[in-house]
């Protein structure tokens, strides 16, 4: 019986998320990668999200940071106007317009 309790405790603890405060810090970050868009003024824009919560945005060669809360990223372009991007599916995000993963 003691072994069963220890095994159940192990399963419970190993299935707990690292996401204790609602901010995703784990390796399952769906934003990581390069996303492309050509809907904004006909420009061919990209945004690259990195695993260290930094990003590079090709419009104006901007760099910044982002935070995650579930499937929503808050994007900080080092201005007072932070914006949010939302995961639609594995290959699309919505950030002002729809972006497609390269």
CSV table of N, CA and C in Angstrom, one decimal:
chain,number,residue,atom,x,y,z
A,1,UNK,N,0.8,-1.2,0.0
A,1,UNK,CA,0.0,0.0,0.0
A,1,UNK,C,0.9,1.3,0.0
A,2,UNK,N,2.0,1.2,0.8
A,2,UNK,CA,2.9,2.3,0.8
A,2,UNK,C,3.4,2.7,-0.5
A,3,UNK,N,3.8,1.6,-1.3
A,3,UNK,CA,4.3,1.8,-2.6
A,3,UNK,C,3.3,2.5,-3.6
A,4,UNK,N,2.1,2.1,-3.4
A,4,UNK,CA,1.0,2.7,-4.3
A,4,UNK,C,0.9,4.1,-4.0
A,5,UNK,N,0.9,4.5,-2.7
A,5,UNK,CA,0.7,5.9,-2.3
A,5,UNK,C,1.9,6.7,-2.8
A,6,UNK,N,3.1,6.2,-2.7
A,6,UNK,CA,4.3,6.9,-3.2
A,6,UNK,C,4.3,7.0,-4.7
A,7,UNK,N,3.8,6.0,-5.4
A,7,UNK,CA,3.7,6.0,-6.8
A,7,UNK,C,2.7,7.1,-7.3
A,8,UNK,N,1.6,7.1,-6.6
A,8,UNK,CA,0.5,8.1,-6.9
A,8,UNK,C,1.0,9.5,-6.6
A,9,UNK,N,1.7,9.7,-5.5
A,9,UNK,CA,2.3,11.0,-5.2
A,9,UNK,C,3.3,11.4,-6.3
A,10,UNK,N,4.1,10.5,-6.7
A,10,UNK,CA,5.1,10.8,-7.8
A,10,UNK,C,4.4,11.2,-9.1
A,11,UNK,N,3.3,10.5,-9.5
A,11,UNK,CA,2.6,10.9,-10.7
A,11,UNK,C,2.0,12.3,-10.5
A,12,UNK,N,1.4,12.5,-9.4
A,12,UNK,CA,0.8,13.8,-9.1
A,12,UNK,C,1.8,15.0,-9.2
A,13,UNK,N,3.0,14.8,-8.6
A,13,UNK,CA,4.0,15.8,-8.6
A,13,UNK,C,4.6,16.0,-9.9
A,14,UNK,N,4.8,14.9,-10.7
A,14,UNK,CA,5.4,15.0,-12.0
A,14,UNK,C,4.5,15.6,-13.0
A,15,UNK,N,3.2,15.6,-12.8
A,15,UNK,CA,2.3,16.2,-13.7
A,15,UNK,C,2.0,17.6,-13.4
A,16,UNK,N,2.5,18.2,-12.3
A,16,UNK,CA,2.2,19.6,-12.0
A,16,UNK,C,2.9,20.5,-13.0
A,17,UNK,N,2.3,21.6,-13.3
A,17,UNK,CA,2.8,22.5,-14.2
A,17,UNK,C,3.8,23.5,-13.6
A,18,UNK,N,4.7,24.0,-14.4
A,18,UNK,CA,5.6,25.0,-13.9
A,18,UNK,C,5.0,26.4,-14.0
A,19,UNK,N,3.7,26.4,-14.4
A,19,UNK,CA,3.0,27.7,-14.6
A,19,UNK,C,2.2,28.1,-13.4
A,20,UNK,N,2.9,28.3,-12.3
A,20,UNK,CA,2.3,28.5,-11.0
A,20,UNK,C,1.6,29.9,-10.9
A,21,UNK,N,2.1,30.9,-11.6
A,21,UNK,CA,1.6,32.2,-11.5
A,21,UNK,C,0.8,32.7,-12.7
A,22,UNK,N,0.5,31.8,-13.6
A,22,UNK,CA,-0.3,32.1,-14.8
A,22,UNK,C,0.6,32.6,-16.0
A,23,UNK,N,1.9,32.7,-15.7
A,23,UNK,CA,2.8,33.1,-16.8
A,23,UNK,C,3.5,31.9,-17.3
A,24,UNK,N,3.5,31.6,-18.5
A,24,UNK,CA,4.1,30.4,-19.1
A,24,UNK,C,5.6,30.6,-19.2
A,25,UNK,N,6.3,29.7,-18.5
A,25,UNK,CA,7.8,29.8,-18.6
A,25,UNK,C,8.4,28.4,-19.0
A,26,UNK,N,7.5,27.5,-19.5
A,26,UNK,CA,7.9,26.2,-19.8
A,26,UNK,C,8.3,26.2,-21.3
A,27,UNK,N,8.8,25.0,-21.7
A,27,UNK,CA,9.2,24.8,-23.1
A,27,UNK,C,8.2,24.6,-24.1
A,28,UNK,N,6.9,24.7,-23.8
A,28,UNK,CA,5.8,24.5,-24.8
A,28,UNK,C,5.3,25.8,-25.3
A,29,UNK,N,6.2,26.7,-25.6
A,29,UNK,CA,5.8,28.1,-26.1
A,29,UNK,C,5.6,28.0,-27.6
A,30,UNK,N,4.3,28.1,-28.0
A,30,UNK,CA,3.9,28.0,-29.4
A,30,UNK,C,4.2,29.2,-30.2
A,31,UNK,N,4.6,30.3,-29.6
A,31,UNK,CA,5.0,31.5,-30.3
A,31,UNK,C,6.4,31.4,-30.9
A,32,UNK,N,7.3,30.6,-30.4
A,32,UNK,CA,8.6,30.5,-30.8
A,32,UNK,C,8.7,30.2,-32.3
A,33,UNK,N,9.4,31.0,-33.0
A,33,UNK,CA,9.6,30.8,-34.5
A,33,UNK,C,9.4,32.1,-35.2
A,34,UNK,N,9.4,32.0,-36.5
A,34,UNK,CA,9.3,33.2,-37.4
A,34,UNK,C,7.9,33.1,-38.0
A,35,UNK,N,7.2,34.3,-37.9
A,35,UNK,CA,5.9,34.5,-38.4
A,35,UNK,C,5.9,35.5,-39.5
A,36,UNK,N,5.2,35.3,-40.6
A,36,UNK,CA,5.2,36.3,-41.7
A,36,UNK,C,3.8,36.8,-42.0
A,37,UNK,N,3.9,38.0,-42.6
A,37,UNK,CA,2.6,38.7,-42.9
A,37,UNK,C,2.9,39.7,-44.1
A,38,UNK,N,1.9,39.7,-45.0
A,38,UNK,CA,2.1,40.7,-46.1
A,38,UNK,C,0.8,41.5,-46.3
A,39,UNK,N,0.0,41.6,-45.2
A,39,UNK,CA,-1.3,42.4,-45.2
A,39,UNK,C,-1.2,43.8,-44.8
A,40,UNK,N,-0.1,44.2,-44.2
A,40,UNK,CA,0.0,45.5,-43.6
A,40,UNK,C,0.7,46.4,-44.7
A,41,UNK,N,-0.1,47.2,-45.4
A,41,UNK,CA,0.5,48.1,-46.4
A,41,UNK,C,1.3,47.4,-47.5
A,42,UNK,N,1.0,46.1,-47.7
A,42,UNK,CA,1.7,45.4,-48.8
A,42,UNK,C,3.1,45.0,-48.5
A,43,UNK,N,3.6,45.3,-47.3
A,43,UNK,CA,4.9,45.0,-46.9
A,43,UNK,C,5.0,43.5,-46.5
A,44,UNK,N,6.2,43.0,-46.7
A,44,UNK,CA,6.4,41.6,-46.3
A,44,UNK,C,7.2,41.6,-45.0
A,45,UNK,N,6.4,41.5,-43.9
A,45,UNK,CA,6.9,41.7,-42.5
A,45,UNK,C,7.1,40.3,-41.9
A,46,UNK,N,8.0,40.3,-40.9
A,46,UNK,CA,8.2,39.1,-40.1
A,46,UNK,C,8.3,39.5,-38.6
A,47,UNK,N,8.0,38.6,-37.8
A,47,UNK,CA,8.3,38.7,-36.4
A,47,UNK,C,8.8,37.4,-35.9
A,48,UNK,N,9.9,37.4,-35.2
A,48,UNK,CA,10.6,36.2,-34.7
A,48,UNK,C,10.5,36.2,-33.2
A,49,UNK,N,9.8,35.2,-32.6
A,49,UNK,CA,9.8,35.1,-31.2
A,49,UNK,C,10.8,34.1,-30.8
A,50,UNK,N,11.6,34.4,-29.8
A,50,UNK,CA,12.7,33.6,-29.3
A,50,UNK,C,12.3,32.9,-28.0
A,51,UNK,N,13.0,31.9,-27.6
A,51,UNK,CA,12.7,31.1,-26.4
A,51,UNK,C,13.1,31.9,-25.1
A,52,UNK,N,13.9,32.9,-25.3
A,52,UNK,CA,14.3,33.7,-24.1
A,52,UNK,C,13.4,34.9,-23.9
A,53,UNK,N,12.2,34.9,-24.5
A,53,UNK,CA,11.1,35.9,-24.4
A,53,UNK,C,11.6,37.2,-24.9
A,54,UNK,N,12.4,37.2,-26.0
A,54,UNK,CA,12.7,38.4,-26.8
A,54,UNK,C,12.1,38.1,-28.2
A,55,UNK,N,12.0,39.2,-28.9
A,55,UNK,CA,11.5,39.1,-30.3
A,55,UNK,C,12.2,40.1,-31.2
A,56,UNK,N,12.1,39.9,-32.4
A,56,UNK,CA,12.6,40.8,-33.5
A,56,UNK,C,11.5,41.0,-34.5
A,57,UNK,N,11.2,42.3,-34.7
A,57,UNK,CA,10.1,42.7,-35.6
A,57,UNK,C,10.7,43.4,-36.8
A,58,UNK,N,10.5,43.0,-38.0
A,58,UNK,CA,11.2,43.5,-39.1
A,58,UNK,C,10.8,45.0,-39.5
A,59,UNK,N,9.6,45.4,-39.1
A,59,UNK,CA,9.1,46.8,-39.3
A,59,UNK,C,10.0,47.7,-38.4
A,60,UNK,N,10.9,48.4,-39.1
A,60,UNK,CA,11.7,49.3,-38.3
A,60,UNK,C,12.8,48.7,-37.5
A,61,UNK,N,13.1,47.4,-37.8
A,61,UNK,CA,14.1,46.6,-37.1
A,61,UNK,C,13.9,46.8,-35.6
A,62,UNK,N,12.7,46.5,-35.1
A,62,UNK,CA,12.4,46.7,-33.7
A,62,UNK,C,12.7,45.4,-32.9
A,63,UNK,N,13.2,45.6,-31.7
A,63,UNK,CA,13.5,44.4,-30.8
A,63,UNK,C,12.7,44.7,-29.5
A,64,UNK,N,12.3,43.7,-28.8
A,64,UNK,CA,11.6,43.9,-27.6
A,64,UNK,C,11.5,42.6,-26.8
A,65,UNK,N,10.6,42.6,-25.9
A,65,UNK,CA,10.4,41.4,-25.0
A,65,UNK,C,8.9,41.1,-25.1
A,66,UNK,N,8.5,39.9,-24.6
A,66,UNK,CA,7.1,39.5,-24.5
A,66,UNK,C,7.0,38.6,-23.3
A,67,UNK,N,5.7,38.5,-22.8
A,67,UNK,CA,5.4,37.6,-21.8
A,67,UNK,C,4.2,36.8,-22.3
A,68,UNK,N,4.0,35.6,-21.6
A,68,UNK,CA,3.0,34.7,-22.0
A,68,UNK,C,2.0,34.5,-20.9
A,69,UNK,N,0.8,34.3,-21.2
A,69,UNK,CA,-0.3,33.9,-20.3
A,69,UNK,C,-1.2,33.0,-21.1
A,70,UNK,N,-0.9,31.7,-21.1
A,70,UNK,CA,-1.7,30.8,-21.9
A,70,UNK,C,-1.4,30.9,-23.3
A,71,UNK,N,-2.4,31.2,-24.1
A,71,UNK,CA,-2.1,31.4,-25.6
A,71,UNK,C,-2.1,32.8,-26.0
A,72,UNK,N,-1.8,33.7,-25.0
A,72,UNK,CA,-1.8,35.1,-25.3
A,72,UNK,C,-0.4,35.7,-24.9
A,73,UNK,N,0.3,36.4,-25.9
A,73,UNK,CA,1.5,37.0,-25.6
A,73,UNK,C,1.3,38.5,-25.5
A,74,UNK,N,1.9,39.1,-24.5
A,74,UNK,CA,1.9,40.6,-24.4
A,74,UNK,C,3.2,41.0,-25.0
A,75,UNK,N,3.1,41.8,-26.0
A,75,UNK,CA,4.3,42.2,-26.8
A,75,UNK,C,4.7,43.6,-26.3
A,76,UNK,N,6.0,43.8,-25.9
A,76,UNK,CA,6.5,45.1,-25.4
A,76,UNK,C,7.5,45.6,-26.5
A,77,UNK,N,7.1,46.6,-27.2
A,77,UNK,CA,8.0,47.2,-28.3
A,77,UNK,C,8.8,48.3,-27.7
A,78,UNK,N,9.0,48.3,-26.3
A,78,UNK,CA,9.7,49.3,-25.6
A,78,UNK,C,9.1,50.7,-25.8
A,79,UNK,N,7.8,50.7,-25.8
A,79,UNK,CA,7.0,51.9,-25.9
A,79,UNK,C,5.9,51.8,-24.8
A,80,UNK,N,5.1,52.8,-24.7
A,80,UNK,CA,4.1,52.7,-23.6
A,80,UNK,C,2.9,51.9,-24.1
A,81,UNK,N,2.8,51.6,-25.4
A,81,UNK,CA,1.7,50.9,-26.0
A,81,UNK,C,2.0,49.4,-26.2
A,82,UNK,N,1.8,48.6,-25.2
A,82,UNK,CA,2.0,47.1,-25.3
A,82,UNK,C,0.8,46.6,-26.1
A,83,UNK,N,1.0,45.5,-26.8
A,83,UNK,CA,-0.1,44.9,-27.5
A,83,UNK,C,-0.2,43.4,-27.2
A,84,UNK,N,-1.2,42.8,-27.7
A,84,UNK,CA,-1.3,41.3,-27.4
A,84,UNK,C,-1.4,40.6,-28.7
A,85,UNK,N,-0.9,39.4,-28.7
A,85,UNK,CA,-1.0,38.4,-29.9
A,85,UNK,C,-1.6,37.2,-29.3
A,86,UNK,N,-2.5,36.5,-30.1
A,86,UNK,CA,-3.2,35.3,-29.6
A,86,UNK,C,-2.9,34.2,-30.6
A,87,UNK,N,-2.6,33.0,-30.1
A,87,UNK,CA,-2.5,31.8,-30.9
A,87,UNK,C,-3.9,31.4,-31.4
A,88,UNK,N,-4.0,31.3,-32.7
A,88,UNK,CA,-5.2,30.7,-33.3
A,88,UNK,C,-5.1,29.2,-33.5
A,89,UNK,N,-4.0,28.8,-34.0
A,89,UNK,CA,-3.7,27.4,-34.2
A,89,UNK,C,-2.2,27.2,-34.3
A,90,UNK,N,-1.7,26.1,-34.7
A,90,UNK,CA,-0.3,25.8,-34.7
A,90,UNK,C,0.5,26.7,-35.8
A,91,UNK,N,-0.3,27.2,-36.8
A,91,UNK,CA,0.4,27.9,-37.8
A,91,UNK,C,-0.1,29.4,-38.0
A,92,UNK,N,-1.0,29.8,-37.1
A,92,UNK,CA,-1.5,31.2,-37.2
A,92,UNK,C,-1.6,31.9,-35.8
A,93,UNK,N,-1.2,33.2,-35.8
A,93,UNK,CA,-1.5,34.0,-34.7
A,93,UNK,C,-2.2,35.3,-35.2
A,94,UNK,N,-2.9,35.9,-34.2
A,94,UNK,CA,-3.6,37.2,-34.5
A,94,UNK,C,-2.9,38.3,-33.7
A,95,UNK,N,-2.2,39.1,-34.5
A,95,UNK,CA,-1.6,40.3,-33.9
A,95,UNK,C,-1.9,41.5,-34.8
A,96,UNK,N,-2.9,42.2,-34.6
A,96,UNK,CA,-3.5,43.2,-35.4
A,96,UNK,C,-4.1,42.6,-36.7
A,97,UNK,N,-3.4,41.7,-37.4
A,97,UNK,CA,-3.9,40.9,-38.5
A,97,UNK,C,-3.4,39.5,-38.3
A,98,UNK,N,-3.7,38.6,-39.2
A,98,UNK,CA,-3.3,37.2,-39.1
A,98,UNK,C,-1.9,37.0,-39.6
A,99,UNK,N,-1.1,36.3,-38.9
A,99,UNK,CA,0.3,36.0,-39.2
A,99,UNK,C,0.4,34.5,-39.4
A,100,UNK,N,1.2,34.0,-40.3
A,100,UNK,CA,1.4,32.6,-40.6
A,100,UNK,C,2.8,32.2,-40.3
A,101,UNK,N,3.0,31.0,-39.6
A,101,UNK,CA,4.3,30.6,-39.3
A,101,UNK,C,5.0,30.1,-40.5
A,102,UNK,N,6.3,30.5,-40.6
A,102,UNK,CA,7.2,30.1,-41.7
A,102,UNK,C,7.5,28.6,-41.6
